[in-house]
Amino acid sequence: QVQPVESGGGSVQAGGSLRLSCAASGYPDSIVCMGWFRQAQGKEREGVAAIYRRDGRKSYADAVKGRFTISQDNVKNTLTLEMNSLEPEDTAMYYCAADYRASCMTRMLDPSPNAYRYWGQGTQVTVSS
């Protein structure tokens, strides 16, 4: 059983930076996709960034391109999201997700519950203006 655990959330002023980390216990080599998703209060969950581990390809939501960077550390078995130039609109609960199915490549930023097999509990990011 893979259990993603997020950390690194917090409060920051607009223009600031935060780094989120996701440690996936039981992080087997079979995990093919890992991604970050977010859900703001009163809004639907949306995909933020994802990585296809087999070839390292990355996918970003338009809203975060150029500001957020997703990366993986295969030695430490962690997934990181570097968030720069944060905006109040980035305020949300951020979730890490992982999947072992090869088909995840076709739905890397799909936020629906069945798009990824494993989901973390989330970490809150709050950006004040």
Coordinates of N, CA and C in Angstrom, one line a residue:
Q1 N 0.8 -1.2 0.0 CA 0.0 0.0 0.0 C 0.9 1.2 0.0
V2 N 0.7 2.1 -1.0 CA 1.4 3.4 -1.0 C 0.6 4.5 -0.3
Q3 N 1.2 5.2 0.6 CA 0.6 6.2 1.3 C 1.3 7.5 1.1
P4 N 0.9 8.4 0.3 CA 1.5 9.7 0.2 C 1.3 10.6 1.4
V5 N 2.3 11.3 1.9 CA 2.2 12.2 3.0 C 2.8 13.5 2.6
E6 N 2.0 14.5 2.7 CA 2.4 15.9 2.3 C 3.0 16.7 3.5
S7 N 3.9 17.6 3.2 CA 4.4 18.5 4.2 C 4.9 19.8 3.5
G8 N 5.0 20.8 4.3 CA 5.6 22.1 3.8 C 4.6 23.2 3.6
G9 N 3.3 22.9 3.8 CA 2.4 24.0 3.6 C 2.6 25.1 4.7
G10 N 1.8 26.2 4.5 CA 1.9 27.2 5.5 C 1.3 28.5 4.9
S11 N 1.6 29.6 5.6 CA 1.1 30.9 5.2 C 2.2 31.8 4.7
V12 N 2.0 32.5 3.6 CA 3.0 33.4 3.0 C 2.3 34.6 2.4
Q13 N 3.0 35.7 2.2 CA 2.5 36.8 1.6 C 2.6 36.7 0.1
A14 N 1.8 37.4 -0.7 CA 1.9 37.3 -2.1 C 3.3 37.7 -2.6
G15 N 3.7 36.9 -3.6 CA 5.1 37.1 -4.1 C 6.1 36.2 -3.4
G16 N 5.7 35.6 -2.4 CA 6.6 34.7 -1.6 C 6.7 33.3 -2.2
S17 N 7.4 32.4 -1.5 CA 7.7 31.1 -2.0 C 7.4 30.1 -0.9
L18 N 7.0 28.9 -1.4 CA 6.9 27.7 -0.5 C 7.4 26.5 -1.2
R19 N 7.8 25.5 -0.4 CA 8.2 24.2 -1.0 C 7.3 23.1 -0.4
L20 N 6.6 22.4 -1.1 CA 5.9 21.2 -0.7 C 6.6 19.9 -1.0
S21 N 6.5 19.0 0.0 CA 7.2 17.7 -0.2 C 6.1 16.6 0.0
C22 N 6.3 15.5 -0.7 CA 5.5 14.4 -0.6 C 6.3 13.1 -0.4
A23 N 6.2 12.5 0.7 CA 6.9 11.3 0.9 C 5.9 10.1 0.8
A24 N 6.2 9.2 -0.1 CA 5.3 8.1 -0.3 C 5.9 6.8 0.4
S25 N 5.3 6.5 1.5 CA 5.7 5.2 2.1 C 5.3 4.1 1.2
G26 N 6.2 3.1 1.2 CA 5.9 2.0 0.3 C 6.0 2.4 -1.1
Y27 N 7.0 3.2 -1.4 CA 7.2 3.9 -2.7 C 7.8 2.9 -3.7
P28 N 7.1 2.0 -4.2 CA 7.7 1.0 -5.1 C 8.0 1.5 -6.4
D29 N 8.9 0.9 -7.1 CA 9.3 1.3 -8.4 C 8.1 1.2 -9.4
S30 N 7.1 0.5 -9.0 CA 5.9 0.4 -9.9 C 5.1 1.7 -10.0
I31 N 5.4 2.7 -9.1 CA 4.6 3.9 -9.2 C 5.1 4.6 -10.5
V32 N 4.1 5.0 -11.4 CA 4.4 5.5 -12.7 C 4.2 7.0 -12.7
C33 N 3.2 7.5 -12.1 CA 2.8 8.9 -12.1 C 2.7 9.4 -10.7
M34 N 3.2 10.6 -10.5 CA 2.9 11.3 -9.2 C 2.5 12.8 -9.5
G35 N 1.6 13.3 -8.8 CA 1.2 14.7 -9.1 C 0.7 15.4 -7.9
W36 N 0.6 16.7 -8.1 CA 0.1 17.6 -7.1 C -1.3 18.2 -7.6
F37 N -2.2 18.2 -6.7 CA -3.5 18.8 -7.0 C -3.9 19.7 -5.9
R38 N -4.9 20.6 -6.1 CA -5.3 21.5 -5.1 C -6.8 21.8 -5.1
Q39 N -7.3 22.1 -4.0 CA -8.7 22.4 -3.9 C -8.9 23.6 -3.0
A40 N -9.4 24.7 -3.6 CA -9.7 25.9 -2.9 C -11.1 25.8 -2.3
Q41 N -11.4 26.5 -1.2 CA -12.7 26.4 -0.6 C -13.8 26.8 -1.5
G42 N -14.8 25.9 -1.6 CA -15.9 26.2 -2.5 C -15.7 25.9 -4.0
K43 N -14.5 25.4 -4.3 CA -14.2 25.1 -5.7 C -13.8 23.6 -5.9
E44 N -13.8 23.2 -7.1 CA -13.5 21.8 -7.4 C -12.0 21.6 -7.4
R45 N -11.6 20.4 -7.1 CA -10.2 20.1 -7.1 C -9.6 20.3 -8.6
E46 N -8.4 20.7 -8.7 CA -7.8 20.9 -10.0 C -6.3 20.4 -10.0
G47 N -5.9 19.9 -11.1 CA -4.5 19.5 -11.2 C -3.6 20.6 -11.3
V48 N -2.4 20.5 -10.6 CA -1.4 21.6 -10.6 C -0.2 21.2 -11.4
A49 N 0.4 20.1 -11.1 CA 1.6 19.6 -11.7 C 1.7 18.1 -11.5
A50 N 2.3 17.4 -12.5 CA 2.5 16.0 -12.4 C 3.7 15.6 -13.2
I51 N 4.2 14.4 -12.8 CA 5.4 13.9 -13.4 C 5.2 12.4 -13.8
Y52 N 5.7 12.0 -15.0 CA 5.6 10.6 -15.4 C 7.0 10.1 -15.2
R53 N 7.1 9.2 -14.2 CA 8.4 8.8 -13.7 C 9.3 8.0 -14.7
R54 N 8.7 7.3 -15.7 CA 9.4 6.5 -16.6 C 10.4 7.3 -17.5
D55 N 9.9 8.5 -17.9 CA 10.8 9.3 -18.7 C 11.0 10.8 -18.2
G56 N 10.4 11.0 -17.0 CA 10.6 12.3 -16.4 C 9.8 13.5 -17.0
R57 N 8.9 13.1 -17.9 CA 8.1 14.2 -18.5 C 7.2 14.8 -17.4
K58 N 7.0 16.2 -17.6 CA 6.2 16.9 -16.6 C 5.1 17.6 -17.2
S59 N 4.0 17.8 -16.5 CA 2.9 18.5 -17.0 C 2.4 19.6 -15.9
Y60 N 2.1 20.8 -16.4 CA 1.7 21.8 -15.5 C 0.4 22.4 -15.9
A61 N -0.4 22.9 -15.0 CA -1.6 23.7 -15.2 C -1.1 25.0 -15.7
D62 N -1.9 25.6 -16.6 CA -1.6 26.9 -17.2 C -1.4 28.0 -16.1
A63 N -2.2 27.8 -15.1 CA -2.2 28.9 -14.0 C -0.9 28.9 -13.2
V64 N -0.1 27.8 -13.3 CA 1.1 27.8 -12.5 C 2.4 27.7 -13.3
K65 N 2.3 27.6 -14.6 CA 3.4 27.5 -15.5 C 4.4 28.7 -15.3
G66 N 5.6 28.4 -15.2 CA 6.6 29.5 -15.0 C 6.8 29.9 -13.5
R67 N 5.9 29.4 -12.7 CA 6.0 29.8 -11.2 C 6.3 28.6 -10.4
F68 N 5.7 27.4 -10.7 CA 5.8 26.2 -9.9 C 6.7 25.2 -10.7
T69 N 7.5 24.4 -9.9 CA 8.3 23.4 -10.5 C 8.2 22.1 -9.7
I70 N 7.9 21.0 -10.4 CA 7.7 19.7 -9.8 C 9.0 19.0 -10.1
S71 N 9.5 18.2 -9.0 CA 10.7 17.4 -9.2 C 10.6 16.2 -8.3
Q72 N 11.4 15.2 -8.6 CA 11.4 14.0 -7.8 C 12.8 13.6 -7.4
D73 N 12.9 13.0 -6.3 CA 14.2 12.5 -5.7 C 14.0 11.0 -5.5
N74 N 14.5 10.3 -6.5 CA 14.3 8.8 -6.4 C 15.2 8.2 -5.3
V75 N 16.2 8.9 -4.8 CA 17.0 8.3 -3.7 C 16.2 8.5 -2.4
K76 N 15.6 9.7 -2.2 CA 14.8 9.9 -0.9 C 13.4 9.5 -1.1
N77 N 13.0 9.1 -2.3 CA 11.6 8.7 -2.6 C 10.6 9.8 -2.2
T78 N 11.0 11.0 -2.7 CA 10.1 12.2 -2.4 C 9.7 12.9 -3.7
L79 N 8.6 13.6 -3.6 CA 8.2 14.5 -4.7 C 8.1 15.9 -4.1
T80 N 8.6 16.8 -4.9 CA 8.7 18.2 -4.4 C 7.9 19.2 -5.4
L81 N 7.3 20.2 -4.8 CA 6.7 21.2 -5.6 C 7.2 22.5 -5.1
E82 N 8.1 23.2 -5.9 CA 8.6 24.5 -5.6 C 7.6 25.5 -6.1
M83 N 7.1 26.4 -5.2 CA 6.1 27.4 -5.6 C 6.7 28.8 -5.4
N84 N 6.8 29.5 -6.5 CA 7.3 30.9 -6.4 C 6.3 31.9 -6.9
S85 N 6.5 33.1 -6.6 CA 5.6 34.2 -7.0 C 4.2 33.8 -6.7
L86 N 4.0 33.4 -5.5 CA 2.7 32.9 -5.1 C 1.6 34.1 -5.1
E87 N 0.4 33.7 -5.4 CA -0.7 34.7 -5.5 C -1.8 34.2 -4.6
P88 N -2.6 35.2 -4.1 CA -3.8 34.8 -3.3 C -4.6 33.7 -3.9
E89 N -4.7 33.7 -5.2 CA -5.5 32.6 -5.9 C -4.9 31.2 -5.8
D90 N -3.6 31.1 -5.3 CA -3.0 29.8 -5.1 C -3.4 29.2 -3.7
T91 N -4.1 30.0 -2.9 CA -4.6 29.5 -1.6 C -5.5 28.3 -1.8
A92 N -5.1 27.2 -1.2 CA -5.9 25.9 -1.3 C -5.3 24.9 -0.5
M93 N -6.0 23.7 -0.4 CA -5.4 22.5 0.2 C -4.7 21.8 -1.0
Y94 N -3.5 21.5 -0.8 CA -2.7 20.8 -1.8 C -2.5 19.3 -1.5
Y95 N -2.8 18.5 -2.5 CA -2.8 17.0 -2.3 C -1.7 16.4 -3.2
C96 N -1.1 15.4 -2.7 CA -0.2 14.6 -3.5 C -0.9 13.3 -3.9
A97 N -0.6 12.8 -5.1 CA -1.3 11.6 -5.5 C -0.3 10.7 -6.3
A98 N -0.5 9.4 -6.3 CA 0.4 8.5 -7.0 C -0.4 7.4 -7.6
D99 N 0.2 6.9 -8.7 CA -0.5 5.8 -9.4 C 0.5 4.9 -10.1
Y100 N 0.1 3.6 -10.2 CA 1.0 2.6 -10.8 C 0.6 2.2 -12.2
R101 N -0.6 2.6 -12.6 CA -1.1 2.2 -13.9 C -0.5 3.0 -15.0
A102 N 0.0 2.3 -16.0 CA 0.6 3.0 -17.2 C -0.3 4.0 -17.8
S103 N -1.6 3.8 -17.8 CA -2.5 4.7 -18.4 C -2.5 6.1 -17.7
C104 N -1.9 6.2 -16.6 CA -2.0 7.5 -15.9 C -1.3 8.6 -16.7
M105 N -0.5 8.2 -17.7 CA 0.2 9.2 -18.5 C -0.8 10.0 -19.3
T106 N -2.0 9.4 -19.6 CA -3.0 10.1 -20.3 C -3.9 11.0 -19.5
R107 N -3.7 11.0 -18.2 CA -4.6 11.8 -17.3 C -3.8 12.4 -16.2
M108 N -2.6 12.9 -16.5 CA -1.7 13.3 -15.4 C -2.3 14.4 -14.6
L109 N -3.0 15.3 -15.1 CA -3.6 16.4 -14.4 C -5.1 16.2 -14.1
D110 N -5.6 15.0 -14.3 CA -7.0 14.8 -14.1 C -7.3 14.7 -12.6
P111 N -8.1 15.6 -12.0 CA -8.3 15.6 -10.6 C -9.4 14.7 -10.1
S112 N -10.0 13.9 -10.9 CA -11.1 13.1 -10.5 C -10.5 12.0 -9.6
P113 N -11.3 11.5 -8.6 CA -10.8 10.6 -7.6 C -10.2 9.3 -8.1
N114 N -10.7 8.8 -9.3 CA -10.3 7.6 -9.8 C -9.1 7.7 -10.8
A115 N -8.7 9.0 -11.0 CA -7.5 9.2 -11.9 C -6.2 8.7 -11.3
Y116 N -6.1 8.8 -10.0 CA -4.9 8.4 -9.3 C -5.4 7.3 -8.3
R117 N -4.5 6.4 -8.1 CA -4.9 5.3 -7.1 C -4.7 5.7 -5.7
Y118 N -3.7 6.5 -5.4 CA -3.4 6.8 -4.0 C -3.4 8.3 -3.8
W119 N -4.0 8.8 -2.7 CA -4.1 10.2 -2.4 C -3.6 10.5 -1.0
G120 N -2.9 11.6 -0.8 CA -2.6 12.0 0.5 C -3.7 12.8 1.2
Q121 N -3.5 13.2 2.5 CA -4.5 13.9 3.2 C -4.5 15.4 3.0
G122 N -3.4 15.9 2.4 CA -3.4 17.3 2.0 C -2.6 18.2 3.0
T123 N -2.1 19.3 2.5 CA -1.4 20.3 3.3 C -1.9 21.7 2.8
Q124 N -2.2 22.6 3.8 CA -2.8 23.8 3.5 C -1.8 24.9 3.1
V125 N -2.1 25.6 2.0 CA -1.3 26.7 1.6 C -2.2 28.0 1.6
T126 N -1.7 29.0 2.3 CA -2.5 30.2 2.3 C -1.6 31.4 1.9
V127 N -2.1 32.1 0.9 CA -1.3 33.3 0.4 C -2.1 34.6 0.7
S128 N -1.6 35.5 1.4 CA -2.3 36.7 1.7 C -1.8 37.8 0.8
S129 N -2.7 38.8 0.6 CA -2.3 39.9 -0.3 C -1.8 41.0 0.5

